[in-house]
Amino acid sequence: MTKTLTITTPDDFHVHLRDDALMASVVPYTAKQFARALVMPNLKPPITTVDQAIQYESRIKSALESYNHFQPLMTLYLTDKTSLDEIKKIPEYKQIVGIKYYPAGATTNSDSGVRNIDDRYDVFELMEKLDVALLLHGEVVDPGIDIFDREKVFIDQHLLKIHKTFPNLRIVLEHITTKDSTDFILSSSKKVAATITPQHLLLNRNHMFVGGINPHHYCLPILKREAHRQALLSAASSGNSKFFLGTDSAPHLKSTKENACGCAGIFSAASAIELYAEVFDELNAIDKLEGFASFYGADFYGLERNKSSINLIKEDWVVPEKITVGDEAIIPLYAGRKISWRVI
Ligand code: DOR
Ligand code: ZN
């Protein structure tokens, strides 16, 4: 018997859309699957002010005439210079839902990030007071720390202290990759939540090296060992509302991935909800998909749950080998692989 599934239209609480022509090429994929998406501010130059965020929102909307139900949710990029006056403007704009912390040098377009997080406690204090969420790229970048330990060391050195100092600050630990993170989230208050990407649910670190080095499986935080992936699977499919969907879909052209210095990032927007459905179904937890994909993120951010719905059918199909953008291509997550759920 054919299996179908109807769920409330999901939201993507972590996506990179970039700008200009590339944004115009990729944003329809996100808008087709999701009602809202929380758009990362790591443009070049980054989105650091309320005015820039509002202008970026309107560029996204105007690239999307045929999906005008789609609502981008905006974030500001925290720098060493972000002023308290800028933060004070945020509560007037309900489409600006948080501030993104990148450690300087941690990942794509993070050069303007924060050099010493301890120096930005003034900002966190104000955010706690104004109830503006802090979105964390939770890694340390000290070259002395092994790349596979960066997330754990961030929790130990910084996150525990931030959460203790600002207990009412809403914090999202983005794209978690380790059991250390699921344990931290489970042991912290309801003010703290996490997003989980499809790649960290589907792949472990071996996948970067199967049959040779595979740059399309390179993202940051980097894929981890299988035991960590298992912890993420349990967390995502547990029905615990502290874990919700954030794809971290990031468009990089094939030529910049298949390169001597390949970029970090995985593009999943064109088949994101299907990939999550695949994961949840394999765990016999398809009934937990809707909470993870459509409810918990909205609840955490104090947004209304979506009223529309989408339908999925259990039917094999193959993820496209590539997505054409101009004369170039993006290689999506699971390119050329068969998956068993499809949006209809
Ligand atoms: O892999 C990643 N790509 N991780 C990030 O944190 C940023 C993202 C991007 O912007 O490409
Ligand atoms: Zn990201």
Tab-separated table of C-alpha atoms and ligand atoms in Angstrom:
chain	number	residue	atom	x	y	z
A	1	MET	CA	0.000	0.000	0.000
A	2	THR	CA	1.285	3.483	-0.818
A	3	LYS	CA	2.234	5.432	2.248
A	4	THR	CA	1.566	9.145	2.423
A	5	LEU	CA	2.202	11.662	5.127
A	6	THR	CA	0.662	15.084	5.683
A	7	ILE	CA	2.458	17.445	8.013
A	8	THR	CA	2.152	21.111	8.886
A	9	THR	CA	4.404	23.063	6.509
A	10	PRO	CA	7.884	22.962	8.058
A	11	ASP	CA	10.282	25.838	8.785
A	12	ASP	CA	14.036	25.806	8.265
A	13	PHE	CA	15.679	27.463	11.260
A	14	HIS	CA	19.143	27.741	9.687
A	15	VAL	CA	19.841	28.415	6.035
A	16	HIS	CA	22.393	30.290	3.915
A	17	LEU	CA	20.866	32.043	0.920
A	18	ARG	CA	23.730	34.400	-0.041
A	19	ASP	CA	22.786	37.358	-2.247
A	20	ASP	CA	22.293	38.545	-5.821
A	21	ALA	CA	22.107	35.947	-8.628
A	22	LEU	CA	23.104	32.990	-6.449
A	23	MET	CA	20.405	33.860	-3.912
A	24	ALA	CA	17.837	34.186	-6.691
A	25	SER	CA	18.803	30.703	-7.950
A	26	VAL	CA	18.614	28.907	-4.618
A	27	VAL	CA	15.906	30.626	-2.577
A	28	PRO	CA	13.005	29.046	-4.539
A	29	TYR	CA	14.105	25.606	-3.321
A	30	THR	CA	13.785	26.683	0.298
A	31	ALA	CA	10.533	28.558	-0.317
A	32	LYS	CA	8.976	25.515	-2.020
A	33	GLN	CA	9.474	23.296	1.017
A	34	PHE	CA	9.360	25.670	3.948
A	35	ALA	CA	6.973	28.381	5.116
A	36	ARG	CA	9.736	30.308	6.871
A	37	ALA	CA	13.491	30.139	7.014
A	38	LEU	CA	15.949	31.735	9.375
A	39	VAL	CA	18.504	33.310	7.083
A	40	MET	CA	22.134	33.457	8.140
A	41	PRO	CA	23.832	36.860	7.959
A	42	ASN	CA	27.295	35.744	6.771
A	43	LEU	CA	27.269	37.712	3.541
A	44	LYS	CA	30.273	39.602	2.262
A	45	PRO	CA	30.135	42.131	3.911
A	46	PRO	CA	28.006	40.644	6.702
A	47	ILE	CA	24.551	41.814	7.791
A	48	THR	CA	25.411	43.713	10.959
A	49	THR	CA	22.634	46.297	11.245
A	50	VAL	CA	18.862	46.290	11.422
A	51	ASP	CA	18.681	48.401	8.243
A	52	GLN	CA	20.834	45.910	6.331
A	53	ALA	CA	18.697	43.003	7.578
A	54	ILE	CA	15.477	44.685	6.448
A	55	GLN	CA	16.959	45.449	3.028
A	56	TYR	CA	18.222	41.875	2.705
A	57	GLU	CA	14.766	40.575	3.634
A	58	SER	CA	13.211	42.642	0.880
A	59	ARG	CA	15.777	41.418	-1.695
A	60	ILE	CA	14.900	37.839	-0.751
A	61	LYS	CA	11.187	38.509	-1.051
A	62	SER	CA	11.540	40.225	-4.393
A	63	ALA	CA	13.508	37.262	-5.756
A	64	LEU	CA	10.471	35.133	-4.940
A	65	GLU	CA	7.407	36.549	-6.587
A	66	SER	CA	5.778	33.171	-7.081
A	67	TYR	CA	6.216	32.016	-3.470
A	68	ASN	CA	4.991	35.105	-1.731
A	69	HIS	CA	3.724	33.189	1.293
A	70	PHE	CA	7.375	32.604	2.266
A	71	GLN	CA	8.693	34.590	5.227
A	72	PRO	CA	12.437	35.009	5.723
A	73	LEU	CA	13.402	35.395	9.382
A	74	MET	CA	16.415	37.617	9.757
A	75	THR	CA	19.496	37.658	11.984
A	76	LEU	CA	22.279	40.125	12.662
A	77	TYR	CA	25.924	39.095	12.580
A	78	LEU	CA	27.681	39.806	15.861
A	79	THR	CA	31.043	41.524	15.577
A	80	ASP	CA	33.505	43.017	18.037
A	81	LYS	CA	31.936	46.362	17.205
A	82	THR	CA	28.190	45.610	17.349
A	83	SER	CA	26.733	48.423	19.442
A	84	LEU	CA	24.150	48.136	22.185
A	85	ASP	CA	22.125	50.808	20.383
A	86	GLU	CA	21.811	48.539	17.351
A	87	ILE	CA	20.606	45.652	19.535
A	88	LYS	CA	18.004	47.919	21.155
A	89	LYS	CA	16.306	48.406	17.766
A	90	ILE	CA	15.685	44.685	17.234
A	91	PRO	CA	12.468	44.218	19.256
A	92	GLU	CA	10.668	46.676	16.939
A	93	TYR	CA	11.109	44.259	14.021
A	94	LYS	CA	9.361	40.967	14.501
A	95	GLN	CA	11.039	39.449	11.447
A	96	ILE	CA	14.477	39.866	13.102
A	97	VAL	CA	14.628	36.939	15.475
A	98	GLY	CA	18.186	36.741	16.736
A	99	ILE	CA	21.873	37.485	16.606
A	100	LYS	CA	24.369	35.050	15.155
A	101	TYR	CA	27.715	34.514	16.800
A	102	TYR	CA	30.603	33.280	14.663
A	103	PRO	CA	34.048	32.935	16.135
A	104	ALA	CA	36.357	34.915	13.816
A	105	GLY	CA	37.829	32.562	11.237
A	106	ALA	CA	35.660	29.540	12.114
A	107	THR	CA	33.940	29.036	8.774
A	108	THR	CA	32.769	30.542	5.467
A	109	ASN	CA	32.619	34.368	5.644
A	110	SER	CA	33.394	34.531	9.355
A	111	ASP	CA	36.336	36.944	9.188
A	112	SER	CA	34.285	39.696	10.809
A	113	GLY	CA	33.245	37.416	13.668
A	114	VAL	CA	34.026	37.824	17.323
A	115	ARG	CA	37.637	37.514	18.423
A	116	ASN	CA	37.022	37.085	22.142
A	117	ILE	CA	33.534	36.047	23.208
A	118	ASP	CA	34.166	37.138	26.805
A	119	ASP	CA	34.297	40.720	25.525
A	120	ARG	CA	30.673	40.555	24.320
A	121	TYR	CA	28.944	39.824	27.615
A	122	ASP	CA	27.596	43.388	27.450
A	123	VAL	CA	25.649	42.357	24.348
A	124	PHE	CA	24.433	39.092	25.898
A	125	GLU	CA	23.213	40.938	28.971
A	126	LEU	CA	21.144	43.295	26.830
A	127	MET	CA	19.857	40.451	24.647
A	128	GLU	CA	18.706	38.621	27.761
A	129	LYS	CA	16.870	41.739	28.906
A	130	LEU	CA	15.232	42.303	25.500
A	131	ASP	CA	14.621	38.566	24.930
A	132	VAL	CA	16.576	38.454	21.664
A	133	ALA	CA	17.862	34.952	20.890
A	134	LEU	CA	21.574	34.167	20.580
A	135	LEU	CA	22.418	31.748	17.762
A	136	LEU	CA	25.771	30.115	18.223
A	137	HIS	CA	28.278	28.691	15.844
A	138	GLY	CA	29.548	26.709	18.801
A	139	GLU	CA	33.163	25.996	18.013
A	140	VAL	CA	36.496	27.294	19.233
A	141	VAL	CA	39.051	28.094	16.567
A	142	ASP	CA	42.270	27.847	18.536
A	143	PRO	CA	44.613	26.016	16.135
A	144	GLY	CA	45.851	23.957	19.081
A	145	ILE	CA	42.432	22.308	19.429
A	146	ASP	CA	41.734	19.271	17.271
A	147	ILE	CA	39.047	20.062	14.684
A	148	PHE	CA	36.905	17.153	15.928
A	149	ASP	CA	36.934	18.567	19.479
A	150	ARG	CA	36.063	22.174	18.674
A	151	GLU	CA	32.395	21.868	19.612
A	152	LYS	CA	32.996	20.117	22.936
A	153	VAL	CA	35.682	22.621	23.912
A	154	PHE	CA	33.305	25.493	23.086
A	155	ILE	CA	30.707	24.034	25.452
A	156	ASP	CA	33.254	23.497	28.224
A	157	GLN	CA	35.079	26.811	27.866
A	158	HIS	CA	32.258	29.177	26.939
A	159	LEU	CA	28.719	27.890	26.683
A	160	LEU	CA	28.333	26.588	30.226
A	161	LYS	CA	29.509	29.954	31.512
A	162	ILE	CA	27.258	31.984	29.199
A	163	HIS	CA	24.188	29.935	30.141
A	164	LYS	CA	25.006	30.234	33.844
A	165	THR	CA	25.648	33.973	33.661
A	166	PHE	CA	22.541	34.704	31.553
A	167	PRO	CA	20.004	32.033	32.552
A	168	ASN	CA	17.135	33.800	30.780
A	169	LEU	CA	18.984	34.342	27.501
A	170	ARG	CA	17.454	32.171	24.766
A	171	ILE	CA	20.274	30.259	23.094
A	172	VAL	CA	20.272	28.047	20.008
A	173	LEU	CA	23.328	25.885	19.587
A	174	GLU	CA	23.340	25.620	15.809
A	175	HIS	CA	24.030	22.522	13.717
A	176	ILE	CA	25.040	20.300	16.633
A	177	THR	CA	27.283	17.381	15.787
A	178	THR	CA	28.193	15.584	19.015
A	179	LYS	CA	26.855	13.652	21.985
A	180	ASP	CA	28.501	16.344	24.103
A	181	SER	CA	26.023	18.794	22.606
A	182	THR	CA	22.946	16.591	22.966
A	183	ASP	CA	23.940	15.981	26.613
A	184	PHE	CA	24.435	19.704	27.185
A	185	ILE	CA	21.065	20.569	25.632
A	186	LEU	CA	19.270	17.889	27.633
A	187	SER	CA	20.813	19.064	30.880
A	188	SER	CA	20.175	22.780	30.327
A	189	SER	CA	17.000	24.797	30.912
A	190	LYS	CA	14.197	25.262	28.410
A	191	LYS	CA	15.835	28.495	27.265
A	192	VAL	CA	18.406	26.426	25.357
A	193	ALA	CA	17.725	24.487	22.151
A	194	ALA	CA	19.595	23.145	19.133
A	195	THR	CA	19.194	22.737	15.396
A	196	ILE	CA	20.233	19.556	13.600
A	197	THR	CA	21.170	19.307	9.898
A	198	PRO	CA	20.381	16.441	7.511
A	199	GLN	CA	24.054	15.808	6.809
A	200	HIS	CA	24.917	15.292	10.467
A	201	LEU	CA	22.034	12.816	10.743
A	202	LEU	CA	22.890	10.930	7.535
A	203	LEU	CA	26.682	10.911	7.479
A	204	ASN	CA	29.607	10.269	9.767
A	205	ARG	CA	33.214	11.324	9.286
A	206	ASN	CA	34.081	8.210	7.281
A	207	HIS	CA	31.853	9.530	4.513
A	208	MET	CA	34.382	12.269	3.790
A	209	PHE	CA	36.898	9.618	2.742
A	210	VAL	CA	34.949	6.789	1.083
A	211	GLY	CA	36.748	5.941	-2.169
A	212	GLY	CA	38.975	9.030	-1.878
A	213	ILE	CA	38.458	12.473	-0.428
A	214	ASN	CA	34.938	13.797	-0.994
A	215	PRO	CA	34.800	17.584	-0.758
A	216	HIS	CA	31.001	17.583	-1.008
A	217	HIS	CA	30.840	16.084	2.466
A	218	TYR	CA	32.961	18.859	3.948
A	219	CYS	CA	31.038	21.233	6.167
A	220	LEU	CA	31.618	22.961	9.483
A	221	PRO	CA	31.245	21.807	12.146
A	222	ILE	CA	32.913	18.839	10.487
A	223	LEU	CA	31.186	15.423	10.380
A	224	LYS	CA	31.919	13.379	13.495
A	225	ARG	CA	32.292	9.703	14.395
A	226	GLU	CA	29.351	7.289	14.303
A	227	ALA	CA	28.664	7.336	18.058
A	228	HIS	CA	27.980	11.072	17.817
A	229	ARG	CA	25.678	10.583	14.829
A	230	GLN	CA	23.730	8.023	16.855
A	231	ALA	CA	23.284	10.571	19.651
A	232	LEU	CA	21.921	13.091	17.129
A	233	LEU	CA	19.512	10.502	15.709
A	234	SER	CA	18.172	9.771	19.197
A	235	ALA	CA	17.814	13.463	20.000
A	236	ALA	CA	16.085	14.412	16.741
A	237	SER	CA	13.631	11.518	16.831
A	238	SER	CA	12.922	11.641	20.566
A	239	GLY	CA	10.076	14.125	20.342
A	240	ASN	CA	11.987	16.448	22.686
A	241	SER	CA	11.097	20.002	21.702
A	242	LYS	CA	14.639	21.274	22.369
A	243	PHE	CA	15.775	19.801	19.048
A	244	PHE	CA	14.470	21.151	15.764
A	245	LEU	CA	15.142	21.441	12.055
A	246	GLY	CA	17.871	23.681	10.666
A	247	THR	CA	19.394	22.473	7.412
A	248	ASP	CA	22.475	24.715	7.286
A	249	SER	CA	22.001	24.377	3.538
A	250	ALA	CA	24.801	26.449	1.984
A	251	PRO	CA	25.208	26.925	-1.766
A	252	HIS	CA	28.783	26.575	-2.976
A	253	LEU	CA	29.545	26.141	-6.655
A	254	LYS	CA	31.053	22.819	-7.716
A	255	SER	CA	34.264	24.575	-8.731
A	256	THR	CA	34.737	26.025	-5.254
A	257	LYS	CA	34.116	22.665	-3.579
A	258	GLU	CA	36.246	20.559	-5.944
A	259	ASN	CA	39.213	22.757	-5.368
A	260	ALA	CA	42.638	22.549	-3.744
A	261	CYS	CA	41.154	24.696	-0.968
A	262	GLY	CA	37.552	23.532	-1.009
A	263	CYS	CA	34.856	25.545	0.748
A	264	ALA	CA	32.897	24.291	3.758
A	265	GLY	CA	29.189	23.819	3.250
A	266	ILE	CA	26.587	21.354	1.986
A	267	PHE	CA	23.552	22.240	-0.118
A	268	SER	CA	20.412	20.355	0.889
A	269	ALA	CA	17.606	22.831	0.295
A	270	ALA	CA	16.175	21.112	-2.799
A	271	SER	CA	15.365	17.869	-0.974
A	272	ALA	CA	15.681	18.772	2.685
A	273	ILE	CA	12.386	17.578	4.101
A	274	GLU	CA	12.635	14.337	2.119
A	275	LEU	CA	16.079	13.645	3.583
A	276	TYR	CA	14.807	14.205	7.107
A	277	ALA	CA	11.786	11.968	6.340
A	278	GLU	CA	14.184	9.272	5.198
A	279	VAL	CA	16.078	9.490	8.489
A	280	PHE	CA	12.987	9.468	10.698
A	281	ASP	CA	11.376	6.611	8.761
A	282	GLU	CA	14.484	4.459	9.072
A	283	LEU	CA	14.296	5.003	12.817
A	284	ASN	CA	10.592	4.033	12.797
A	285	ALA	CA	9.888	7.524	14.061
A	286	ILE	CA	8.135	9.173	11.123
A	287	ASP	CA	5.422	10.252	13.601
A	288	LYS	CA	8.047	12.475	15.267
A	289	LEU	CA	8.941	14.342	12.062
A	290	GLU	CA	6.211	16.971	12.301
A	291	GLY	CA	7.183	18.158	15.782
A	292	PHE	CA	10.847	18.415	14.816
A	293	ALA	CA	10.237	20.036	11.426
A	294	SER	CA	7.141	22.158	11.969
A	295	PHE	CA	6.416	22.872	15.646
A	296	TYR	CA	9.357	23.036	18.024
A	297	GLY	CA	11.378	25.722	16.277
A	298	ALA	CA	8.361	27.995	15.925
A	299	ASP	CA	7.475	27.427	19.576
A	300	PHE	CA	11.024	28.220	20.706
A	301	TYR	CA	11.074	31.487	18.763
A	302	GLY	CA	7.567	32.405	19.954
A	303	LEU	CA	6.155	32.299	16.424
A	304	GLU	CA	2.754	30.974	15.456
A	305	ARG	CA	2.769	27.468	14.076
A	306	ASN	CA	2.095	27.359	10.336
A	307	LYS	CA	-1.483	26.737	9.246
A	308	SER	CA	-0.786	25.178	5.840
A	309	SER	CA	0.444	21.648	5.236
A	310	ILE	CA	2.547	19.610	2.812
A	311	ASN	CA	2.121	16.044	1.593
A	312	LEU	CA	4.845	13.456	1.246
A	313	ILE	CA	4.581	10.107	-0.488
A	314	LYS	CA	6.755	7.070	0.065
A	315	GLU	CA	8.023	6.510	-3.445
A	316	ASP	CA	11.600	6.007	-4.618
A	317	TRP	CA	13.262	8.810	-6.541
A	318	VAL	CA	16.809	9.919	-7.200
A	319	VAL	CA	18.246	13.192	-5.907
A	320	PRO	CA	19.520	15.148	-8.948
A	321	GLU	CA	23.246	14.803	-9.725
A	322	LYS	CA	23.520	18.567	-9.867
A	323	ILE	CA	21.569	21.777	-9.681
A	324	THR	CA	22.347	24.216	-12.438
A	325	VAL	CA	22.974	27.845	-11.532
A	326	GLY	CA	23.931	30.016	-14.501
A	327	ASP	CA	26.766	28.175	-16.289
A	328	GLU	CA	27.811	26.480	-13.074
A	329	ALA	CA	26.454	23.731	-10.854
A	330	ILE	CA	25.876	22.982	-7.196
A	331	ILE	CA	26.229	19.365	-6.114
A	332	PRO	CA	23.484	18.664	-3.591
A	333	LEU	CA	23.617	16.395	-0.558
A	334	TYR	CA	22.918	12.795	-1.643
A	335	ALA	CA	23.391	13.701	-5.328
A	336	GLY	CA	22.471	10.740	-7.528
A	337	ARG	CA	21.286	8.651	-4.580
A	338	LYS	CA	17.925	6.990	-4.262
A	339	ILE	CA	15.709	8.161	-1.439
A	340	SER	CA	12.267	6.950	-0.551
A	341	TRP	CA	10.145	9.986	0.378
A	342	ARG	CA	9.054	12.721	-1.961
A	343	VAL	CA	7.011	15.904	-1.562
A	344	ILE	CA	3.923	15.907	-3.787
B	1	DOR	O1	29.714	24.341	6.412
B	1	DOR	C1	29.351	25.480	6.661
B	1	DOR	N1	29.009	26.346	5.670
B	1	DOR	N2	29.322	25.887	7.917
B	1	DOR	C2	29.078	27.143	8.255
B	1	DOR	O2	29.110	27.435	9.418
B	1	DOR	C3	28.870	28.172	7.208
B	1	DOR	C4	28.390	27.583	5.960
B	1	DOR	C5	28.467	28.530	4.778
B	1	DOR	O3	28.136	29.706	4.932
B	1	DOR	O4	28.842	28.078	3.692
B	2	ZN	ZN	25.364	27.792	8.840
